[in-house]
Every structure is written in C-alpha cells, then in structure tokens.
Amino acid sequence: MLNRSEKTKVGIMTCLLTATLLSAETSKPAKPVLKPIDPASIDLTQPTLFLAPYSHLDDIWRWNYPQVIRDFLKSTLDDNFAAFEKYPDHVFNWSGASRYSMIKEYYPEKYEELKAWIAAGRWFPCGSSWVENDTNIPGSESIIRQILLGRTYFINEFGVSSDEYMLPDCFGFPYSLPSIPVSGAGLVRMVNQSSQHSMAAIMPGFMKRCIQRMQKLWSGCKRTKSAPAFRLTFII
C-alpha cells in the first residue's frame, strides 16, 4: 500500500500526464491533489520540480504527414498562441527541428509569429535534434548528425540552442549514450519520461528513486558524464 506522501506524488504525476492546461474540464483531477499543498511548507533544500509545458508529437505514428501538417502542427501553434495572449506567464517548450521546418514551409505567416514568440522568450525550441530518434540501432555518427542538424537549424533560424538531448518517448538507451552528446555535441542532459512514468502507480517509492537518480551523473564509456533529467510532461 502507498502511504499518503507516495499517493500525493503519484497523484501529481497522474495530473501532469493527463491534464490539459487549456481545458478547465480536464484539469479538474489536479485540484484535489494540489490544493492541500502549502507553499510555505516546501523545503527549499530539497530537489525542485519544475513544470515545463511541452507537447509531444511523433512525425509518424498512427497518422501520416498530411494529417500532421493539416491538423497537429496548426493546432499546436494556434492553442499556444492563444495561451500566450491569455496567460502572461505561459511558456512552452517544443522539440524536433523537422516540425519547425514543416511549419516554415506550410504556414509561413504563423512561422513569423512563432519567431516573435521565441524572441520574446515565451516559446523555446528544445531537444537539440532533428527528430526524437532511436538510439539503440543507429551508430554514433547517425546520432551526432541528428543533433548537428537540429542545433544548426535552431541557431540559424532562431538564434538559440539548448544543451539537452530530448528523447521523451524512447524506450531504452545504449550505455555509451552519454559519451556521444557530451564529447561530440556539447550537450549535458538527457531528458526522458517513457522509461519511468508507467511504473509510478505500481511501485511504492518509485518517485523517490527517480528523484535520487536525477541527482546523480550518468557516466559514459569515455569517462564523460551526463546528468539524466527525467522530465514529466504536459500535453497542451
């Protein structure tokens, strides 16, 4: 059985994984869990959980490119542009340089507005890679090219870059992965959520172990180190 603290943590995680910020109806499950938390009781010496709005989108999964371009890209832009206007504190992270390139091609006017929001610090191109690629089958050169293409696009188009390798929906990683982004691309963090979110509800103490893992460094095979950051994501 989970104790009260573990139930609260699992409840918060469940809310993070299911709540839609733009819909009051779907955010209702979060209120009973978050209401009892007194900000004054927070121990600032303990690890801090930052809530970073993010929308995961596979270029190809149970849909095709025309649907991605027609529906998903447009709705991601429109929903967040509206949120920027309505909520002054709303910020947004989005990965995958490939999707930005499709926006530039198919929605040039929205792309210009997107660039303005990026310049204002409200929308941040994260993740560093062209797509959230598999890392088990491809070799090191392929992974480096993913990061090279992604970072080059973000720098050339927006004048910004990030220092994390974002793989939110990958299931498994080679032991050598920290050596690749650290020694070859200047990245210092790896972000993932698929490897642990489904375990929180069935394993007591799992959230505590996740936090402990975030405080450690993942050593690569060349004695380089990359701090894994297990990010909990919203779907906005």
Short mmCIF file of C-alpha atoms in Angstrom, two decimals:
data_model
loop_
_atom_site.label_atom_id
_atom_site.label_comp_id
_atom_site.label_asym_id
_atom_site.label_seq_id
_atom_site.Cartn_x
_atom_site.Cartn_y
_atom_site.Cartn_z
CA MET A 1 0.00 0.00 0.00
CA LEU A 2 1.15 3.54 -0.76
CA ASN A 3 1.47 5.95 2.14
CA ARG A 4 -0.01 9.46 2.00
CA SER A 5 3.17 11.04 0.66
CA GLU A 6 3.55 8.48 -2.11
CA LYS A 7 -0.13 8.79 -3.04
CA THR A 8 0.32 12.55 -3.34
CA LYS A 9 3.34 12.12 -5.59
CA VAL A 10 1.58 9.57 -7.78
CA GLY A 11 -1.47 11.84 -7.93
CA ILE A 12 0.61 14.80 -9.02
CA MET A 13 2.34 12.69 -11.66
CA THR A 14 -1.02 11.44 -12.93
CA CYS A 15 -2.26 15.01 -13.20
CA LEU A 16 0.85 16.07 -15.07
CA LEU A 17 0.45 13.25 -17.55
CA THR A 18 -3.27 13.79 -18.16
CA ALA A 19 -4.16 17.42 -17.53
CA THR A 20 -4.63 19.77 -20.45
CA LEU A 21 -3.80 23.30 -19.40
CA LEU A 22 -6.12 24.89 -21.93
CA SER A 23 -9.15 22.92 -20.77
CA ALA A 24 -10.69 23.58 -17.35
CA GLU A 25 -12.63 20.31 -17.57
CA THR A 26 -9.59 18.05 -17.95
CA SER A 27 -7.58 19.91 -15.31
CA LYS A 28 -10.16 19.19 -12.56
CA PRO A 29 -8.38 15.98 -11.39
CA ALA A 30 -5.38 18.08 -10.35
CA LYS A 31 -7.25 20.32 -7.92
CA PRO A 32 -7.91 17.84 -5.05
CA VAL A 33 -4.27 16.78 -5.09
CA LEU A 34 -2.66 20.20 -5.36
CA LYS A 35 -5.00 22.09 -3.00
CA PRO A 36 -3.63 20.61 0.29
CA ILE A 37 -0.06 21.58 -0.61
CA ASP A 38 1.01 24.63 1.42
CA PRO A 39 3.77 26.58 -0.44
CA ALA A 40 5.13 27.78 2.92
CA SER A 41 5.81 24.18 3.90
CA ILE A 42 8.07 23.49 0.92
CA ASP A 43 11.65 22.65 1.93
CA LEU A 44 13.84 24.67 -0.41
CA THR A 45 16.83 22.44 0.40
CA GLN A 46 15.12 19.55 -1.38
CA PRO A 47 15.06 18.99 -5.17
CA THR A 48 12.65 21.27 -7.03
CA LEU A 49 10.20 20.01 -9.63
CA PHE A 50 9.79 22.49 -12.49
CA LEU A 51 6.64 22.20 -14.59
CA ALA A 52 7.59 22.87 -18.20
CA PRO A 53 4.67 22.79 -20.67
CA TYR A 54 5.53 20.56 -23.59
CA SER A 55 3.61 18.86 -26.40
CA HIS A 56 4.97 15.57 -27.68
CA LEU A 57 4.28 14.89 -31.35
CA ASP A 58 5.56 11.99 -33.43
CA ASP A 59 6.04 12.95 -37.07
CA ILE A 60 4.77 9.49 -37.95
CA TRP A 61 2.84 7.11 -35.69
CA ARG A 62 -0.87 6.36 -36.12
CA TRP A 63 -1.16 9.13 -38.68
CA ASN A 64 0.62 10.37 -41.78
CA TYR A 65 2.44 13.55 -42.77
CA PRO A 66 -0.61 15.23 -44.36
CA GLN A 67 -2.52 14.87 -41.08
CA VAL A 68 0.43 16.15 -39.06
CA ILE A 69 0.69 19.20 -41.31
CA ARG A 70 -3.05 19.83 -41.61
CA ASP A 71 -4.10 19.22 -38.01
CA PHE A 72 -1.38 18.73 -35.42
CA LEU A 73 1.10 21.44 -36.37
CA LYS A 74 -1.63 24.02 -36.78
CA SER A 75 -3.38 23.17 -33.50
CA THR A 76 -0.10 23.26 -31.57
CA LEU A 77 0.58 26.74 -32.90
CA ASP A 78 -2.95 28.10 -32.50
CA ASP A 79 -3.50 26.71 -29.00
CA ASN A 80 -0.25 28.10 -27.67
CA PHE A 81 -0.51 31.45 -29.42
CA ALA A 82 -3.92 31.86 -27.76
CA ALA A 83 -2.46 30.81 -24.40
CA PHE A 84 0.35 33.36 -24.73
CA GLU A 85 -2.22 36.11 -25.16
CA LYS A 86 -4.49 34.91 -22.37
CA TYR A 87 -1.89 33.87 -19.79
CA PRO A 88 1.13 36.20 -19.39
CA ASP A 89 3.08 33.51 -17.53
CA HIS A 90 2.51 30.77 -20.09
CA VAL A 91 5.70 29.46 -21.67
CA PHE A 92 6.13 26.50 -23.98
CA ASN A 93 8.88 24.05 -24.97
CA TRP A 94 8.80 22.13 -28.23
CA SER A 95 11.35 19.80 -29.77
CA GLY A 96 12.01 18.43 -33.24
CA ALA A 97 13.59 20.77 -35.79
CA SER A 98 11.85 18.77 -38.52
CA ARG A 99 8.47 20.06 -37.36
CA TYR A 100 9.68 23.64 -37.31
CA SER A 101 10.85 23.21 -40.91
CA MET A 102 7.38 21.95 -41.89
CA ILE A 103 5.77 24.96 -40.22
CA LYS A 104 8.09 27.24 -42.18
CA GLU A 105 7.10 25.53 -45.43
CA TYR A 106 3.34 25.19 -44.93
CA TYR A 107 2.48 28.02 -42.51
CA PRO A 108 4.89 30.88 -43.31
CA GLU A 109 2.76 33.56 -41.64
CA LYS A 110 2.43 31.55 -38.43
CA TYR A 111 6.14 30.83 -38.61
CA GLU A 112 6.89 34.55 -38.42
CA GLU A 113 4.64 34.86 -35.38
CA LEU A 114 6.37 31.83 -33.88
CA LYS A 115 9.75 33.52 -34.32
CA ALA A 116 8.43 36.57 -32.46
CA TRP A 117 7.31 34.45 -29.51
CA ILE A 118 10.69 32.70 -29.45
CA ALA A 119 12.45 36.07 -29.43
CA ALA A 120 10.21 37.13 -26.53
CA GLY A 121 11.28 34.07 -24.52
CA ARG A 122 7.80 32.53 -24.39
CA TRP A 123 8.38 29.63 -26.81
CA PHE A 124 11.63 27.67 -26.58
CA PRO A 125 12.93 25.21 -29.20
CA CYS A 126 14.27 22.38 -27.05
CA GLY A 127 15.79 18.97 -27.52
CA SER A 128 18.65 19.75 -29.93
CA SER A 129 17.87 17.06 -32.53
CA TRP A 130 16.10 16.91 -35.89
CA VAL A 131 13.63 14.32 -34.54
CA GLU A 132 13.46 12.33 -31.29
CA ASN A 133 15.42 9.49 -32.80
CA ASP A 134 16.08 5.90 -31.81
CA THR A 135 19.48 5.45 -30.16
CA ASN A 136 19.75 1.66 -29.96
CA ILE A 137 20.10 0.68 -33.62
CA PRO A 138 21.82 3.73 -35.23
CA GLY A 139 25.55 4.25 -34.73
CA SER A 140 27.21 7.24 -33.10
CA GLU A 141 27.59 9.12 -36.38
CA SER A 142 23.85 8.96 -37.03
CA ILE A 143 23.07 10.30 -33.55
CA ILE A 144 25.60 13.12 -33.97
CA ARG A 145 24.03 14.05 -37.32
CA GLN A 146 20.60 14.23 -35.68
CA ILE A 147 21.95 16.69 -33.12
CA LEU A 148 24.03 18.60 -35.67
CA LEU A 149 21.04 19.13 -37.97
CA GLY A 150 18.73 20.09 -35.12
CA ARG A 151 21.07 22.53 -33.37
CA THR A 152 22.14 24.10 -36.66
CA TYR A 153 18.52 24.70 -37.63
CA PHE A 154 17.61 26.27 -34.28
CA ILE A 155 20.69 28.53 -34.30
CA ASN A 156 20.27 29.64 -37.91
CA GLU A 157 16.52 30.21 -37.71
CA PHE A 158 16.05 31.50 -34.16
CA GLY A 159 19.47 32.30 -32.76
CA VAL A 160 19.00 29.90 -29.84
CA SER A 161 20.08 26.39 -28.87
CA SER A 162 19.59 24.06 -25.92
CA ASP A 163 22.02 21.87 -24.03
CA GLU A 164 19.80 18.82 -23.57
CA TYR A 165 19.16 15.74 -25.69
CA MET A 166 15.42 15.24 -25.51
CA LEU A 167 14.12 11.69 -26.05
CA PRO A 168 10.77 11.71 -24.25
CA ASP A 169 9.28 8.66 -25.93
CA CYS A 170 12.24 6.32 -26.41
CA PHE A 171 12.33 3.00 -24.57
CA GLY A 172 15.92 2.04 -23.92
CA PHE A 173 19.32 3.60 -24.45
CA PRO A 174 22.86 2.30 -25.08
CA TYR A 175 25.34 2.54 -22.21
CA SER A 176 27.58 4.70 -24.42
CA LEU A 177 24.95 7.42 -24.99
CA PRO A 178 26.41 9.99 -22.53
CA SER A 179 29.75 9.84 -24.36
CA ILE A 180 28.13 10.76 -27.67
CA PRO A 181 26.32 14.02 -26.81
CA VAL A 182 28.93 15.16 -24.29
CA SER A 183 32.07 14.54 -26.32
CA GLY A 184 30.57 15.15 -29.74
CA ALA A 185 27.85 17.78 -29.39
CA GLY A 186 28.31 19.72 -26.16
CA LEU A 187 25.11 18.50 -24.50
CA VAL A 188 24.95 17.93 -20.75
CA ARG A 189 21.47 16.47 -20.09
CA MET A 190 19.30 13.68 -21.41
CA VAL A 191 15.54 14.09 -20.99
CA ASN A 192 13.17 11.14 -20.97
CA GLN A 193 9.81 10.21 -19.47
CA SER A 194 8.66 6.93 -21.04
CA SER A 195 11.08 4.80 -19.04
CA GLN A 196 9.52 5.60 -15.69
CA HIS A 197 6.05 7.16 -15.79
CA SER A 198 4.12 3.89 -16.06
CA MET A 199 5.93 2.45 -13.05
CA ALA A 200 4.99 5.17 -10.56
CA ALA A 201 1.48 3.85 -9.94
CA ILE A 202 2.53 0.26 -9.20
CA MET A 203 5.87 0.60 -7.40
CA PRO A 204 5.88 2.19 -3.93
CA GLY A 205 8.77 4.60 -3.52
CA PHE A 206 9.41 4.80 -7.26
CA MET A 207 9.12 8.60 -7.38
CA LYS A 208 11.67 8.90 -4.59
CA ARG A 209 14.11 6.74 -6.53
CA CYS A 210 13.55 8.86 -9.65
CA ILE A 211 14.49 11.98 -7.71
CA GLN A 212 17.58 10.26 -6.35
CA ARG A 213 18.59 9.25 -9.89
CA MET A 214 18.21 12.84 -11.09
CA GLN A 215 20.80 13.91 -8.53
CA LYS A 216 23.41 11.52 -9.94
CA LEU A 217 25.52 11.65 -13.09
CA TRP A 218 25.27 9.00 -15.77
CA SER A 219 28.87 8.11 -16.67
CA GLY A 220 29.71 7.43 -20.29
CA CYS A 221 32.21 4.88 -21.57
CA LYS A 222 34.84 7.61 -22.12
CA ARG A 223 34.63 8.79 -18.52
CA THR A 224 32.42 11.65 -19.57
CA LYS A 225 29.27 12.33 -17.60
CA SER A 226 25.76 13.39 -18.49
CA ALA A 227 23.15 14.16 -15.86
CA PRO A 228 19.89 12.41 -16.75
CA ALA A 229 16.86 14.65 -16.25
CA PHE A 230 13.62 12.72 -16.09
CA ARG A 231 11.05 15.27 -17.23
CA LEU A 232 7.34 14.94 -16.52
CA THR A 233 5.40 16.38 -19.43
CA PHE A 234 2.09 18.08 -20.03
CA ILE A 235 0.18 17.63 -23.25
CA ILE A 236 -1.08 21.09 -24.10
#
